[in-house]
Short mmCIF file of C-alpha atoms and ligand atoms in Angstrom, two decimals:
data_model
loop_
_atom_site.label_atom_id
_atom_site.label_comp_id
_atom_site.label_asym_id
_atom_site.label_seq_id
_atom_site.Cartn_x
_atom_site.Cartn_y
_atom_site.Cartn_z
CA MET Y 26 56.26 73.86 102.04
CA ARG Y 27 56.46 73.95 98.74
CA HIS Y 28 59.03 76.46 97.05
CA GLY Y 29 58.25 80.07 96.06
CA ASN Y 30 58.51 81.35 92.60
CA ARG Y 31 62.26 79.90 92.08
CA GLY Y 32 63.06 82.91 89.59
CA LEU Y 33 62.41 86.25 91.77
CA SER Y 34 63.57 84.28 94.93
CA ALA Y 35 66.84 83.57 93.28
CA TYR Y 36 67.43 86.73 93.47
CA GLY Y 37 66.71 88.25 97.10
CA THR Y 38 65.76 91.61 98.74
CA THR Y 39 66.90 94.34 96.35
CA ILE Y 40 69.86 96.37 97.33
CA PHE Y 41 67.87 99.39 97.71
CA GLU Y 42 66.51 97.80 99.98
CA VAL Y 43 69.14 95.91 102.16
CA MET Y 44 70.90 99.44 102.01
CA SER Y 45 67.33 101.73 103.53
CA VAL Y 46 67.88 99.61 105.60
CA LEU Y 47 70.63 99.20 107.30
CA ALA Y 48 70.84 103.17 106.64
CA ARG Y 49 67.66 103.39 109.03
CA GLU Y 50 69.97 100.97 111.57
CA ARG Y 51 72.62 102.84 111.73
CA GLY Y 52 71.61 106.52 111.56
CA ALA Y 53 73.52 106.88 108.04
CA ILE Y 54 73.15 109.67 105.18
CA ASN Y 55 71.32 107.61 103.22
CA LEU Y 56 72.93 108.47 99.49
CA GLY Y 57 72.23 105.13 98.39
CA GLN Y 58 68.45 104.61 97.05
CA GLY Y 59 67.33 107.45 95.09
CA PHE Y 60 65.06 109.48 96.81
CA PRO Y 61 65.28 113.21 97.16
CA ASP Y 62 65.03 114.81 100.86
CA GLY Y 63 61.68 117.36 100.55
CA ASN Y 64 58.66 116.79 100.18
CA GLY Y 65 58.28 117.68 96.56
CA PRO Y 66 57.05 121.68 95.18
CA ASP Y 67 54.44 122.41 97.31
CA ASP Y 68 51.54 124.01 95.08
CA VAL Y 69 51.53 119.61 93.77
CA ARG Y 70 50.96 118.84 96.91
CA ALA Y 71 48.07 121.45 97.47
CA VAL Y 72 46.52 119.74 93.68
CA ALA Y 73 46.29 115.99 95.59
CA ALA Y 74 45.37 117.33 99.42
CA ARG Y 75 42.22 118.98 97.68
CA ALA Y 76 41.50 116.00 94.90
CA LEU Y 77 41.11 114.05 97.92
CA ASP Y 78 38.46 115.72 99.94
CA ASP Y 79 36.43 116.96 96.44
CA ARG Y 80 36.86 114.27 93.73
CA SER Y 81 36.20 111.11 93.70
CA ASN Y 82 38.38 107.43 95.45
CA GLN Y 83 36.90 105.18 93.52
CA TYR Y 84 38.48 103.71 91.21
CA PRO Y 85 39.89 106.11 87.83
CA PRO Y 86 39.55 104.59 84.36
CA MET Y 87 41.39 101.60 83.83
CA MET Y 88 43.64 104.01 80.93
CA GLY Y 89 43.68 106.85 83.68
CA LEU Y 90 42.46 110.12 84.15
CA PRO Y 91 41.65 111.51 81.49
CA GLU Y 92 43.11 115.27 82.30
CA LEU Y 93 46.54 113.37 82.87
CA ARG Y 94 46.05 111.31 79.53
CA GLN Y 95 45.64 114.61 78.01
CA ALA Y 96 48.38 116.36 79.96
CA VAL Y 97 51.26 113.51 79.11
CA ALA Y 98 50.67 114.34 75.87
CA ALA Y 99 50.35 117.66 75.79
CA HIS Y 100 53.88 117.08 78.02
CA ALA Y 101 55.46 115.54 75.07
CA ARG Y 102 54.30 117.91 72.53
CA ARG Y 103 55.62 120.88 74.40
CA PHE Y 104 59.42 119.14 75.51
CA TYR Y 105 59.90 116.85 72.77
CA GLY Y 106 57.86 118.14 69.44
CA LEU Y 107 55.88 114.67 69.52
CA GLU Y 108 52.13 114.76 68.74
CA VAL Y 109 50.32 111.63 71.58
CA ASP Y 110 46.02 111.49 70.85
CA GLY Y 111 46.28 111.68 75.21
CA GLU Y 112 43.02 109.20 74.64
CA ARG Y 113 44.31 106.04 72.78
CA GLU Y 114 48.12 106.25 73.26
CA VAL Y 115 48.75 107.10 76.72
CA LEU Y 116 48.28 104.88 79.45
CA VAL Y 117 48.78 105.74 83.03
CA THR Y 118 50.66 103.43 85.93
CA SER Y 119 51.23 103.05 89.51
CA GLY Y 120 55.10 104.10 88.91
CA ALA Y 121 57.17 103.36 86.25
CA THR Y 122 58.13 100.27 87.94
CA GLU Y 123 54.41 98.96 86.82
CA ALA Y 124 55.16 100.66 83.54
CA LEU Y 125 58.14 98.25 82.81
CA ALA Y 126 56.37 95.43 84.49
CA ALA Y 127 53.04 95.69 82.25
CA CYS Y 128 55.23 96.51 78.94
CA LEU Y 129 57.41 93.26 79.58
CA LEU Y 130 54.58 90.76 80.35
CA GLY Y 131 52.58 92.63 77.69
CA LEU Y 132 54.87 92.04 74.72
CA LEU Y 133 56.98 89.57 75.34
CA ASP Y 134 55.78 86.09 75.27
CA PRO Y 135 58.07 82.94 76.60
CA GLY Y 136 61.69 82.07 74.16
CA ASP Y 137 61.42 85.80 73.07
CA GLU Y 138 65.04 87.40 73.43
CA VAL Y 139 65.46 91.45 74.70
CA VAL Y 140 68.48 93.36 74.07
CA LEU Y 141 69.65 95.24 77.28
CA PHE Y 142 71.93 97.77 79.07
CA GLU Y 143 74.66 96.12 81.49
CA PRO Y 144 74.97 98.21 84.67
CA LEU Y 145 70.57 97.04 84.46
CA TYR Y 146 68.32 98.68 86.88
CA ASP Y 147 67.72 95.86 89.47
CA SER Y 148 63.77 95.26 88.13
CA TYR Y 149 64.53 94.69 84.41
CA LEU Y 150 65.60 91.38 83.49
CA PRO Y 151 63.69 89.24 86.55
CA MET Y 152 60.59 90.78 85.23
CA VAL Y 153 61.90 89.54 81.92
CA GLU Y 154 63.22 86.66 82.46
CA ARG Y 155 59.11 86.52 84.55
CA ALA Y 156 57.76 87.00 81.29
CA GLY Y 157 59.81 83.96 80.27
CA ALA Y 158 61.76 85.44 77.54
CA ILE Y 159 66.44 85.82 77.77
CA GLY Y 160 67.78 88.84 78.75
CA ARG Y 161 70.17 89.60 76.45
CA ARG Y 162 73.19 91.83 77.90
CA VAL Y 163 75.43 94.64 76.48
CA ARG Y 164 78.04 95.55 78.49
CA LEU Y 165 79.11 99.17 79.28
CA GLU Y 166 82.43 99.73 81.19
CA PRO Y 167 83.21 102.43 83.07
CA PRO Y 168 84.95 106.02 82.90
CA GLY Y 169 83.21 106.50 79.30
CA TRP Y 170 80.16 103.78 79.48
CA ARG Y 171 80.50 104.47 75.79
CA LEU Y 172 77.34 101.87 73.68
CA ASP Y 173 79.84 99.37 71.29
CA THR Y 174 77.96 99.02 68.22
CA GLU Y 175 78.88 96.15 67.55
CA ALA Y 176 78.33 94.39 70.48
CA LEU Y 177 74.79 95.95 69.88
CA ALA Y 178 74.66 94.26 66.88
CA SER Y 179 75.46 90.80 67.72
CA ALA Y 180 73.12 91.23 71.12
CA PHE Y 181 70.23 91.07 68.32
CA SER Y 182 68.80 87.92 66.85
CA ASP Y 183 65.86 86.41 64.85
CA ARG Y 184 64.27 85.45 68.14
CA THR Y 185 64.42 89.86 69.13
CA LYS Y 186 61.33 90.88 70.10
CA LEU Y 187 62.26 93.84 72.34
CA VAL Y 188 64.76 96.48 73.65
CA LEU Y 189 64.83 97.66 76.95
CA LEU Y 190 67.13 101.64 76.95
CA ASN Y 191 66.90 103.48 80.07
CA SER Y 192 68.06 107.08 79.20
CA PRO Y 193 69.52 108.97 80.95
CA MET Y 194 70.19 105.93 82.83
CA ASN Y 195 70.73 104.47 86.04
CA PRO Y 196 72.90 104.33 87.55
CA THR Y 197 75.83 105.57 85.82
CA GLY Y 198 74.34 109.32 84.08
CA LYS Y 199 75.62 108.26 81.06
CA VAL Y 200 73.48 110.29 78.87
CA PHE Y 201 73.38 108.37 75.30
CA THR Y 202 74.30 109.71 72.23
CA GLY Y 203 72.53 110.10 69.21
CA GLU Y 204 74.96 107.74 67.14
CA GLU Y 205 73.69 105.63 69.94
CA LEU Y 206 70.22 106.14 69.83
CA ALA Y 207 70.77 106.18 65.83
CA ALA Y 208 72.57 102.88 66.37
CA ILE Y 209 69.76 101.23 68.75
CA ALA Y 210 67.25 102.43 65.92
CA ARG Y 211 68.87 101.10 63.04
CA LEU Y 212 69.21 97.40 64.42
CA VAL Y 213 65.37 98.06 65.79
CA ALA Y 214 63.40 98.47 62.58
CA GLU Y 215 66.29 95.81 61.10
CA ARG Y 216 64.31 93.46 63.63
CA ASP Y 217 61.41 94.20 63.21
CA ALA Y 218 61.34 94.73 67.21
CA PHE Y 219 59.35 97.07 70.02
CA ALA Y 220 61.88 99.61 71.93
CA VAL Y 221 60.90 99.75 75.56
CA CYS Y 222 63.05 103.06 76.78
CA ASP Y 223 62.82 103.68 80.64
CA GLU Y 224 62.85 107.96 80.59
CA VAL Y 225 62.27 108.61 83.60
CA TYR Y 226 65.28 111.17 84.61
CA GLU Y 227 63.60 112.52 81.58
CA HIS Y 228 63.95 115.67 82.80
CA LEU Y 229 67.09 116.06 84.53
CA LEU Y 230 69.77 116.25 82.13
CA PHE Y 231 73.11 118.37 82.71
CA ASP Y 232 75.58 120.39 81.68
CA GLY Y 233 73.11 120.91 78.63
CA HIS Y 234 72.62 117.83 77.33
CA ARG Y 235 69.02 117.86 75.66
CA HIS Y 236 66.96 114.37 75.87
CA HIS Y 237 65.91 112.83 72.66
CA PRO Y 238 63.39 110.88 73.19
CA LEU Y 239 63.94 107.13 71.10
CA MET Y 240 60.98 106.97 69.84
CA THR Y 241 61.74 110.88 67.59
CA LEU Y 242 63.81 109.11 65.42
CA PRO Y 243 63.08 108.12 62.33
CA GLY Y 244 60.88 104.40 61.81
CA MET Y 245 60.25 104.94 66.05
CA ARG Y 246 57.26 105.59 66.71
CA ASP Y 247 55.07 102.94 66.62
CA ARG Y 248 57.54 100.90 68.03
CA THR Y 249 58.61 102.50 70.95
CA ALA Y 250 57.28 102.68 74.48
CA ARG Y 251 57.48 105.68 76.50
CA ILE Y 252 57.69 105.59 79.32
CA GLY Y 253 57.71 108.70 82.62
CA SER Y 254 57.02 109.60 86.18
CA ALA Y 255 55.55 111.83 88.46
CA GLY Y 256 57.91 110.86 91.45
CA LYS Y 257 61.05 111.31 89.19
CA THR Y 258 59.63 115.17 87.85
CA PHE Y 259 57.73 116.05 90.89
CA SER Y 260 59.95 114.90 92.88
CA LEU Y 261 58.52 113.13 94.95
CA THR Y 262 59.13 108.58 94.16
CA GLY Y 263 56.54 108.17 97.29
CA TRP Y 264 53.85 108.45 94.79
CA LYS Y 265 54.49 105.71 92.22
CA VAL Y 266 52.60 107.23 89.12
CA GLY Y 267 54.14 106.15 86.05
CA TYR Y 268 52.66 106.90 82.59
CA ILE Y 269 53.29 104.69 78.82
CA THR Y 270 53.09 106.31 75.86
CA ALA Y 271 52.94 104.31 72.85
CA ALA Y 272 50.49 103.55 69.48
CA PRO Y 273 47.38 102.51 70.15
CA GLU Y 274 48.96 98.79 68.80
CA MET Y 275 51.43 99.06 70.72
CA LEU Y 276 49.75 100.19 73.63
CA ALA Y 277 46.69 97.61 73.77
CA PRO Y 278 48.41 94.28 74.92
CA ILE Y 279 49.96 96.61 76.90
CA ALA Y 280 46.92 97.45 79.04
CA ARG Y 281 46.10 93.58 79.45
CA ALA Y 282 48.96 93.21 81.65
CA HIS Y 283 48.27 96.81 83.36
CA GLN Y 284 44.60 95.38 83.92
CA PHE Y 285 45.41 92.17 85.60
CA LEU Y 286 48.83 94.37 87.29
CA THR Y 287 47.09 97.05 89.19
CA PHE Y 288 44.49 98.45 87.47
CA THR Y 289 44.75 101.75 88.12
CA THR Y 290 46.60 104.38 90.32
CA PRO Y 291 45.62 106.63 93.27
CA PRO Y 292 42.88 109.54 91.22
CA ASN Y 293 44.25 112.03 94.16
CA LEU Y 294 47.68 111.98 93.33
CA GLN Y 295 46.94 111.09 89.27
CA ALA Y 296 44.89 114.94 89.24
CA ALA Y 297 48.38 116.00 91.17
CA ALA Y 298 50.49 115.19 88.39
CA ALA Y 299 48.25 116.34 85.01
CA TYR Y 300 48.09 120.06 87.63
CA GLY Y 301 52.71 119.38 87.96
CA LEU Y 302 52.14 118.40 84.36
CA ALA Y 303 51.30 121.46 82.67
CA LYS Y 304 53.59 123.93 85.00
CA PRO Y 305 55.80 126.63 83.57
CA ASP Y 306 59.16 126.02 81.14
CA ALA Y 307 60.67 127.03 84.84
CA TYR Y 308 59.58 124.50 86.96
CA PHE Y 309 61.21 122.17 84.54
CA THR Y 310 64.32 124.46 84.03
CA GLY Y 311 64.33 124.50 88.28
CA LEU Y 312 64.68 121.05 88.96
CA ALA Y 313 67.47 120.14 86.31
CA ALA Y 314 69.14 122.98 87.37
CA ASP Y 315 69.32 122.46 91.66
CA MET Y 316 70.69 119.13 90.59
CA GLN Y 317 73.37 119.86 88.79
CA ALA Y 318 73.96 121.77 91.58
CA GLY Y 319 73.97 119.16 93.69
CA ARG Y 320 76.03 116.57 91.87
CA ASP Y 321 78.37 119.12 91.47
CA ARG Y 322 79.11 119.88 95.58
CA LEU Y 323 78.35 115.86 95.68
CA THR Y 324 80.90 114.89 93.10
CA SER Y 325 83.95 117.96 93.70
CA GLY Y 326 83.92 117.00 97.10
CA LEU Y 327 84.22 113.43 96.98
CA ARG Y 328 87.31 114.55 94.49
CA ARG Y 329 88.55 116.57 96.83
CA LEU Y 330 88.63 113.25 99.27
CA GLY Y 331 90.86 112.08 96.32
CA PHE Y 332 87.45 109.44 94.71
CA ASP Y 333 87.94 109.34 91.32
CA VAL Y 334 84.32 110.24 90.11
CA ALA Y 335 83.38 109.44 87.16
CA ALA Y 336 81.10 111.87 83.96
CA CYS Y 337 77.35 112.05 84.92
CA GLN Y 338 75.25 113.96 82.35
CA GLY Y 339 72.23 112.94 84.12
CA THR Y 340 69.89 111.36 86.73
CA TYR Y 341 70.18 111.10 90.50
CA PHE Y 342 73.39 109.63 90.58
CA ALA Y 343 78.05 110.31 90.60
CA THR Y 344 80.14 106.81 90.38
CA ALA Y 345 82.91 107.14 92.67
CA ASP Y 346 86.45 104.57 92.19
CA ILE Y 347 87.15 102.86 95.29
CA ARG Y 348 90.43 102.07 94.67
CA SER Y 349 91.60 105.25 93.84
CA ILE Y 350 91.35 105.90 97.96
CA GLY Y 351 93.55 103.13 97.74
CA TYR Y 352 90.48 100.71 99.28
CA ALA Y 353 91.23 96.87 98.37
CA GLY Y 354 87.63 95.47 99.49
CA SER Y 355 85.25 95.36 97.32
CA ASP Y 356 81.94 97.59 96.11
CA LEU Y 357 79.92 95.67 98.06
CA ASP Y 358 81.85 95.76 101.35
CA PHE Y 359 82.86 99.58 101.03
CA CYS Y 360 79.22 100.26 101.23
CA MET Y 361 78.79 98.54 104.08
CA GLU Y 362 82.06 99.41 106.02
CA ILE Y 363 81.07 103.60 105.36
CA THR Y 364 77.03 103.30 106.16
CA ARG Y 365 78.37 101.08 109.31
CA GLU Y 366 81.70 102.74 110.22
CA ALA Y 367 81.03 106.29 108.75
CA GLY Y 368 77.94 107.00 108.99
CA VAL Y 369 76.97 107.24 105.04
CA ALA Y 370 75.02 104.89 102.55
CA ALA Y 371 76.17 104.24 99.26
CA ILE Y 372 75.24 101.47 96.46
CA PRO Y 373 77.73 99.09 95.43
CA TYR Y 374 77.99 98.64 91.32
CA SER Y 375 77.76 94.69 91.71
CA ALA Y 376 74.37 95.04 92.00
CA PHE Y 377 73.67 96.24 88.86
CA TYR Y 378 75.78 93.33 86.66
CA VAL Y 379 74.41 89.09 86.58
CA GLU Y 380 77.72 88.71 86.70
CA ALA Y 381 82.02 90.06 86.66
CA PRO Y 382 81.03 93.69 87.66
CA PRO Y 383 83.98 96.23 86.84
CA GLU Y 384 86.25 96.80 90.27
CA GLY Y 385 85.26 98.91 92.45
CA GLN Y 386 82.47 100.78 91.39
CA VAL Y 387 79.83 103.00 93.49
CA ARG Y 388 76.73 104.69 93.18
CA PHE Y 389 76.25 107.93 95.64
CA ALA Y 390 73.14 109.65 94.78
CA PHE Y 391 73.19 113.72 95.02
CA CYS Y 392 69.03 114.68 95.30
CA LYS Y 393 69.46 115.68 98.41
CA PRO Y 394 70.22 119.62 100.12
CA ALA Y 395 73.56 120.88 100.32
CA ALA Y 396 73.24 120.30 104.07
CA MET Y 397 73.03 116.71 103.73
CA LEU Y 398 75.75 116.52 101.33
CA ASP Y 399 78.35 118.67 103.07
CA GLU Y 400 77.39 116.90 106.33
CA ALA Y 401 77.87 113.13 103.91
CA ILE Y 402 81.65 114.44 102.91
CA ALA Y 403 82.54 115.68 106.11
CA ARG Y 404 81.75 111.88 107.41
CA LEU Y 405 83.11 110.25 104.67
CA ALA Y 406 86.69 112.94 105.42
CA ALA Y 407 86.63 111.99 108.95
CA TRP Y 408 86.28 108.24 108.31
CA LEU Y 409 89.48 108.31 105.91
CA GLU Y 410 91.18 109.82 109.02
CA ARG Y 411 90.29 107.59 110.86
CA ARG Y 412 91.73 104.98 109.00
N1 PMP U 4 63.34 103.31 86.25
C1 PMP U 4 64.54 103.85 86.29
C2 PMP U 4 65.79 103.83 85.99
C3 PMP U 4 64.70 104.33 88.18
O1 PMP U 4 66.13 104.74 88.68
C4 PMP U 4 63.41 104.51 88.61
C5 PMP U 4 63.60 104.64 89.86
N2 PMP U 4 64.05 104.93 90.62
C6 PMP U 4 62.43 103.96 88.17
C7 PMP U 4 62.32 103.50 87.12
C8 PMP U 4 61.24 103.18 89.36
O2 PMP U 4 60.10 105.06 89.25
P1 PMP U 4 58.77 105.04 89.66
O3 PMP U 4 59.23 105.16 91.54
O4 PMP U 4 58.72 105.36 88.86
O5 PMP U 4 58.02 103.51 90.16
N1 LIG U 5 65.45 104.16 91.33
C1 LIG U 5 66.02 103.64 93.16
C2 LIG U 5 67.50 103.93 92.83
O1 LIG U 5 68.12 103.57 92.00
C3 LIG U 5 65.25 102.89 93.70
C4 LIG U 5 63.36 102.72 93.80
C5 LIG U 5 63.29 101.68 94.94
O2 LIG U 5 64.33 101.46 95.51
N2 LIG U 5 62.66 100.49 93.64
O3 LIG U 5 68.05 103.90 93.70
#
């Protein structure tokens, strides 16, 4: 047998799938892979269900349903004061995952360099490398995850084509500060580079933090692609509806990649996402408030058990330090052990670093109902008792 693609084969199966499979096998509460347990807003689902019956189920336009592209533009104006032309500057994709792939395959040439921030979301580096480009990683360290702007500057070179930024950031829960964003923007402009901003958690910020798209910074409007996800914004992660906003000249090569990746995305789900993006502000503030309550519930429970838990300003995820409960094994050992023995799954940080991961960090998802979080804490407490 010939060998499949060596680069992708070397990555194995993503940790999210590995832990979810184990959690299902063991009947564990899955605080690993980040998905909310509910079924999303009833009205959004109802629009999708009606669209399935009443409207076309054939290929929608390659760039996306006009109503969703207009809704993405209106949403950008409403929340960020960005003037976006829904006709020319929005592309609908099959989830943020496809949006990322389309941006990387559409913008990168072999030999280009990409600056990205470690810990890394699972698909970033494999897709950068599949595009023939080279990742230049800037490490962030717990518990503060502060961006070292000198390290950032030295990651740039004459070959830097693109910066890939995720804020709010999975897995750290970090929201990049205004100064950090300004430093990134300055370097991107200086190097005449692109920025691809994974903003899937744009509505999941806590404690009064506000989301500021890099695209709104001086000089960034025409060199930034901003990615959103209906999966995250409507707590419907299985839908895989994403959207990219970028200036026409930047969007054109991205659309070239999209046309050969998926070409299009289920029209009924697009119609429902369009409806959802126009929901009143109360929906969006309620989403963040519910998630913040989940964060507080999980993090206070973990702290009661003796875990040090890092500050978390957004996303679905909290980071605990397993050394604080005297656990001497690796982060992966810990996650395997609690999934099997305690009946609670989590994700080891080593999955998010290429090498030398910070020791003893694990990610727990809190995008779950209160009773499930309480049960997870009770199970961990019982496991700690037995140890
Ligand atoms: N980027 C980040 C940082 C994510 O956490 C996720 C999903 N969990 C995605 C992209 C993928 O989003 P989608 O499900 O819309 O493909
Ligand atoms: N984004 C989700 C997480 O970080 C996982 C998505 C996936 O499994 N591909 O948990």
